[in-house]
C-alpha positions as MATLAB code, in Angstrom:
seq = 'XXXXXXXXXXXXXXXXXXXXXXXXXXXXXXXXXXXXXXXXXXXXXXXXXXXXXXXXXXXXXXXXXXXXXXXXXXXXXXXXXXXXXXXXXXXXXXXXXXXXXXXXXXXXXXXXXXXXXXXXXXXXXXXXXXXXXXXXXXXXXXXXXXXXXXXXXXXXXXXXXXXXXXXXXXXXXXXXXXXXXXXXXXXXXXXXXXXXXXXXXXXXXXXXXXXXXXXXXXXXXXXXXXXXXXXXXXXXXXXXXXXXXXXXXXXXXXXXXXXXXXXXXXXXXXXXXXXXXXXXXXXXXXXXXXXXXXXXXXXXXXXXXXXXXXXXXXXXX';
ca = [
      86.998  105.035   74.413;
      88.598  101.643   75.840;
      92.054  103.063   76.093;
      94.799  100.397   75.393;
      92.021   97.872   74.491;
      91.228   96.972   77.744;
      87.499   96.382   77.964;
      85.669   93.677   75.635;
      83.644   95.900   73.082;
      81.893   95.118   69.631;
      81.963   97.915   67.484;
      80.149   98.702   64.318;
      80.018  101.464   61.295;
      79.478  102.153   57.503;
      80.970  103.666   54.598;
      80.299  107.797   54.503;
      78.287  106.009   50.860;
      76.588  103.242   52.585;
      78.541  100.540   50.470;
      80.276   98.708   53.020;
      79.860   97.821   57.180;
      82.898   97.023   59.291;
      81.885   95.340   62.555;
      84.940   94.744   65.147;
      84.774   93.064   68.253;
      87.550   92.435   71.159;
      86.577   89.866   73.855;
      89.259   89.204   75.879;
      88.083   89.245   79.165;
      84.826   87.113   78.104;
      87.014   84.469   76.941;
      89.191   84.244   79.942;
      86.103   83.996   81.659;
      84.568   81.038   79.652;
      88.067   79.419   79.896;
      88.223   79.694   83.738;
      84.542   78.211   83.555;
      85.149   75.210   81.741;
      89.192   74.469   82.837;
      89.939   74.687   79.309;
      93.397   74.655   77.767;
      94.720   77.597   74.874;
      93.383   75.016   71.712;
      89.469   74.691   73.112;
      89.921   78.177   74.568;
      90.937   79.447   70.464;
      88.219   77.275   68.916;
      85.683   78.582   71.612;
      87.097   82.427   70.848;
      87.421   82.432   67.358;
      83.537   80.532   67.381;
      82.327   83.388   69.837;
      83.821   86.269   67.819;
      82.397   85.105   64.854;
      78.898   85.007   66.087;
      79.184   88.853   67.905;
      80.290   90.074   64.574;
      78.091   88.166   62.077;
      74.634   88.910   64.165;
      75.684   92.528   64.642;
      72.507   94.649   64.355;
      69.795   91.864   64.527;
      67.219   92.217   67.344;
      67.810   91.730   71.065;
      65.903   88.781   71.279;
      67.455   86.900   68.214;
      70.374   84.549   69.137;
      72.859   83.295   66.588;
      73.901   79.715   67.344;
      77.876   78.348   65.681;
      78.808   74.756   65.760;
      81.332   73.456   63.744;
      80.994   69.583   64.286;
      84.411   67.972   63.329;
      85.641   64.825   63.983;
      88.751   65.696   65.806;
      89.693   65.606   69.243;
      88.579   68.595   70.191;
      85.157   66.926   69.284;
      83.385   70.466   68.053;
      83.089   73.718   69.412;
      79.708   75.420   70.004;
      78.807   79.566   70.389;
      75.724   81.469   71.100;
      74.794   84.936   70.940;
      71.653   86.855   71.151;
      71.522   90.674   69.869;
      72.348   92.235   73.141;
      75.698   90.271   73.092;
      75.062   87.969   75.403;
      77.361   85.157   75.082;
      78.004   81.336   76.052;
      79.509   78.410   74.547;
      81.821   75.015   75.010;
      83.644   72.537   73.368;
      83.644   68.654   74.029;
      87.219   68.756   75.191;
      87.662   71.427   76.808;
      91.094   70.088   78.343;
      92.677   69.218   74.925;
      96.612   69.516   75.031;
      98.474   71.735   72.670;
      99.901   68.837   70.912;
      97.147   69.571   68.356;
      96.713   72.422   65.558;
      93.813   73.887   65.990;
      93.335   72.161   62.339;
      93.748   68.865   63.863;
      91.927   69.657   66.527;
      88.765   70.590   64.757;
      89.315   67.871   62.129;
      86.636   67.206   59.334;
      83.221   67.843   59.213;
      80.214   70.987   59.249;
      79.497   74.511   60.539;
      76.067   74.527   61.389;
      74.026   77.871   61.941;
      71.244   78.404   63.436;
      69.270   81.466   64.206;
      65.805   81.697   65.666;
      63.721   84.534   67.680;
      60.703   84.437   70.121;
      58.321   85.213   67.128;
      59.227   83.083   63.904;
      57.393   79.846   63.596;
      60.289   77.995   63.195;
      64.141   78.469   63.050;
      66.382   78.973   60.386;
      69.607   76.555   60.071;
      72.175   76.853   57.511;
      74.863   74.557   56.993;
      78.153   74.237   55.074;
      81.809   71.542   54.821;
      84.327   72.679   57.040;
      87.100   73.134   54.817;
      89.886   74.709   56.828;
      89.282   74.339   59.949;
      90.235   77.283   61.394;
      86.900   78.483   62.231;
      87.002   82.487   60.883;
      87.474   81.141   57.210;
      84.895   78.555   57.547;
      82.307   80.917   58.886;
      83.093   83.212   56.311;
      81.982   80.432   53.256;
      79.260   80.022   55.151;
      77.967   83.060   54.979;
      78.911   83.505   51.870;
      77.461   80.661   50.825;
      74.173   80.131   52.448;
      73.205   83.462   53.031;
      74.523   85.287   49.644;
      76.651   87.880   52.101;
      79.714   89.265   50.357;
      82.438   89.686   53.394;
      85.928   89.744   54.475;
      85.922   87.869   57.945;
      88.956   87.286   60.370;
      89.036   85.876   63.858;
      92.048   85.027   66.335;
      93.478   84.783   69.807;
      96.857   85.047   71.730;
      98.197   83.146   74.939;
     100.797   83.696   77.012;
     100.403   79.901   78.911;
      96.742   79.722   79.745;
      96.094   83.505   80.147;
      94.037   84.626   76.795;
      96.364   88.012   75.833;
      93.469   89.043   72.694;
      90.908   88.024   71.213;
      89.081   89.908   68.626;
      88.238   90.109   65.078;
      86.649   92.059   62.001;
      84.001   91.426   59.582;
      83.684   93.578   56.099;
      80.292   93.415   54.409;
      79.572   94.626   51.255;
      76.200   96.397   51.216;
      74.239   96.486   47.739;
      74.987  100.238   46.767;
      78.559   99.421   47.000;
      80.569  101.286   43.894;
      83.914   99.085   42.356;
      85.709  102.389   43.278;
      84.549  102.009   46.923;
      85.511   98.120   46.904;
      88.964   99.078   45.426;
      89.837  101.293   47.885;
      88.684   98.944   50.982;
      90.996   96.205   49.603;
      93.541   98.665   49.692;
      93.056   98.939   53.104;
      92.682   95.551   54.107;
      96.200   94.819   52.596;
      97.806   97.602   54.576;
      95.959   96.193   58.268;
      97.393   92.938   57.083;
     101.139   94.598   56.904;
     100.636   96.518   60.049;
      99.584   93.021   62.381;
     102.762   91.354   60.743;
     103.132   87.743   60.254;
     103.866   86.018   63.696;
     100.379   86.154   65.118;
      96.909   85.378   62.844;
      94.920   88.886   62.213;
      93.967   91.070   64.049;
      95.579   89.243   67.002;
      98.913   91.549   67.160;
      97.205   94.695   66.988;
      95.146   94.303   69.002;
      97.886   93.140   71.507;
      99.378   96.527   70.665;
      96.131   98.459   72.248;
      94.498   98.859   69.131;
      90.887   98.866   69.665;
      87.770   97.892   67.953;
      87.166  101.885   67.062;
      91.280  102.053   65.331;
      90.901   98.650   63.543;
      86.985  100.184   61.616;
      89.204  103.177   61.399;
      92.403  101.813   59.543;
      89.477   99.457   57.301;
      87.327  103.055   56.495;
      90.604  105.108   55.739;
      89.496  107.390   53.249;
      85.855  106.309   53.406;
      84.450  108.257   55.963;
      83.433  106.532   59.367;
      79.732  107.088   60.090;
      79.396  104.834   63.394;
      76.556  102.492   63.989;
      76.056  100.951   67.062;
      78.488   99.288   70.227;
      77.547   96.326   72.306;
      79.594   95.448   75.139;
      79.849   91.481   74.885;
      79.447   89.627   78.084;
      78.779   85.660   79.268;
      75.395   84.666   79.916;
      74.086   81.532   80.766;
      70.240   80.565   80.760;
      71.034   77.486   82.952;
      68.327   77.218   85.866;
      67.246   74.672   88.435;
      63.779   75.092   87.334;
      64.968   73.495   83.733;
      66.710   70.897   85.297;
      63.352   69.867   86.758;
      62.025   70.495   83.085;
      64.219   67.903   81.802;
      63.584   65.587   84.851;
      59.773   65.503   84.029;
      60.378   64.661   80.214;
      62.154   61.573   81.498;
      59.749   58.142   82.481;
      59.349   58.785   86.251;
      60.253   55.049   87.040;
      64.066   56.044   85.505;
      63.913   59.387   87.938;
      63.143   57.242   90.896;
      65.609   54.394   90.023;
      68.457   57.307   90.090;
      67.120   58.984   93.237;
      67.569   55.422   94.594;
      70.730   54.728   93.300;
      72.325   57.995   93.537;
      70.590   59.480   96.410;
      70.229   62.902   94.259;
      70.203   64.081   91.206;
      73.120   66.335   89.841;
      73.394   67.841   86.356;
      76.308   70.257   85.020;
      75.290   72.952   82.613;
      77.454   72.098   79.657;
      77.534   75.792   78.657;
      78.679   77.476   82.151;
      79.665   74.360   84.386;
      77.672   75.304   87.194;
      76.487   72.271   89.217;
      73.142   71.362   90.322;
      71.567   68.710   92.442;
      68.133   67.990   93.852;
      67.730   65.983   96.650;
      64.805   63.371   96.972;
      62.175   65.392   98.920;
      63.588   68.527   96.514;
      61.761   66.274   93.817;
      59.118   64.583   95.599;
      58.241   67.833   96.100;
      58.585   69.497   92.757;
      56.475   66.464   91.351;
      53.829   67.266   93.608;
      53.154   70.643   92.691;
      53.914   70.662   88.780;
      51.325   71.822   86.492;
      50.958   71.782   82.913;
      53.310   70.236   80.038;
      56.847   69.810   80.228;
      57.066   69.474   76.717;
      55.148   72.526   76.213;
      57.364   75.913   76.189;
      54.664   78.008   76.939;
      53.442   75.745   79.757;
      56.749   75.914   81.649;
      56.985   79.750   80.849;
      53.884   80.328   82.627;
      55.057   77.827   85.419;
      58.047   80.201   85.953;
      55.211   83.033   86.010;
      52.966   82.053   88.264;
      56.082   81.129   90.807;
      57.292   84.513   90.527;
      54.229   86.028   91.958;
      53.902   83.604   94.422;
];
């Protein structure tokens, strides 16, 4: 039930006449955590949300194995903010300055530029990437021409955060799609309902930040949106950070590299270290780590099915 809102949840159900599907997601607690992660002040921590929540809530339903990839590459300081989610809600992320002050908008902070999506899955030959101007710069609106845009989806979308100092307070959001069978009379009445979720967040805090600071939760806000439509629910993820950082990739990425420039480091250095830009976790391999490594490594680095059945044959080892 997530009384007061206090568990991260993504929520989703239709229309009683299949015209429209309201997907709402609260992530609170993954954000703090990505924000503890990376050190990152309230403006990379809002970019990062908003960019997180917008990913759970437009690849709600797709398969487990898909992942949704957001980056909006602007020009401003915050020099661009990038999500990923997969459909078992899985998520990571970062942004290039994660330690940004709060002198900056998050406007400003994004600055100019493109939101770039990509989505791919295990079994498609290839991925598909869509991309679109960034012409607010708030992220939720942005996302929202995308999709509206490049894949032909008609949708309300709204994303936003709170702080109280560097403490995330919400996080959450709400897409509306309309489905094909939608009727006018159906579409009428949601926009009816949209206007009155607008009045009841108020003005002081970007929607559906303030209600969901009041302990509304994913299941009131599809409620309030499918007044008077009937509420058949769909499905509910609970959203949590994932990283597919490993040593074993590190090494990956070590053998794709001219050995000479390996060796030069190893003898300048004395190891090598590597932070995962997504999670922040440190690694480092130590000369006979990678004497070794080289020494047993099979197949082609460059390969992916090579290195997955590296990682195979280690496991039964």
């Amino acid at each position: 039930l997530n009384k007061h809102n206090l568990d991260d949840q993504v929520f989703s159900a239709i229309s009683a006449d299949g015209g429209l599907k309201v997907t709402v997601a609260t992530i609170r607690n993954l954000l703090n955590e990505m924000m503890i992660q990376h050190s990152m002040n309230p403006v990379g921590g809002d970019a990062l949300g908003r960019a997180t929540i917008c990913g759970l809530l437009a690849s709600n339903g797709m398969q487990e194995e898909q992942m949704f990839q957001i980056s909006m590459k602007g020009d401003g300081p915050l020099r661009g903010v990038v999500s990923i989610v997969n459909g078992k809600g899985q998520a990571r992320g970062y942004c290039g300055n994660p330690r940004l002050s709060d002198d900056f908008t998050l406007q400003e902070a994004i600055g100019s530029g493109t939101v770039q999506v990509v989505k791919n899955h295990p079994d498609w030959p290839r991925p598909y990437n869509g991309i679109t101007g960034i012409k607010f710069g708030d992220i939720d609106r942005d996302v929202g021409i995308y999709l509206a845009e490049s894949e032909q989806r008609s949708c309300a979308l709204a994303a936003a955060t709170s702080f109280n100092g560097i403490l995330c307070t919400s996080a959450g959001g709400y897409l509306v799609e309309r489905l094909p069978d939608c009727t006018p009379e159906t579409m009428s009445h949601m926009e009816k309902n949209l206007g009155n979720l607008v009045r009841m967040n108020g003005e002081d805090l970007a929607l559906p930040a303030n209600l969901m600071l009041e302990g509304k939760t994913p299941v009131d806000i599809a409620s309030i949106l499918l007044d008077g439509l009937g509420m058949k629910p769909l499905n509910q993820v609970t959203p949590k950070e994932y990283c597919e950082c490993s040593e074993d990739k590190l090494f990956r990425s070590l053998r794709l590299l001219p050995r000479e420039e390996v060796d030069d480091v190893l003898k300048t250095e004395g190891k090598i270290e590597a932070r995962c830009e997504f999670c922040s976790k440190v690694y480092r391999l130590g000369p006979d780590d990678v004497m070794k490594r080289f020494a047993e490594a099979e197949g082609d680095p460059s390969k992916d099915e090579d290195f997955e059945e590296e990682l195979k044959s280690k496991a039964t080892e």
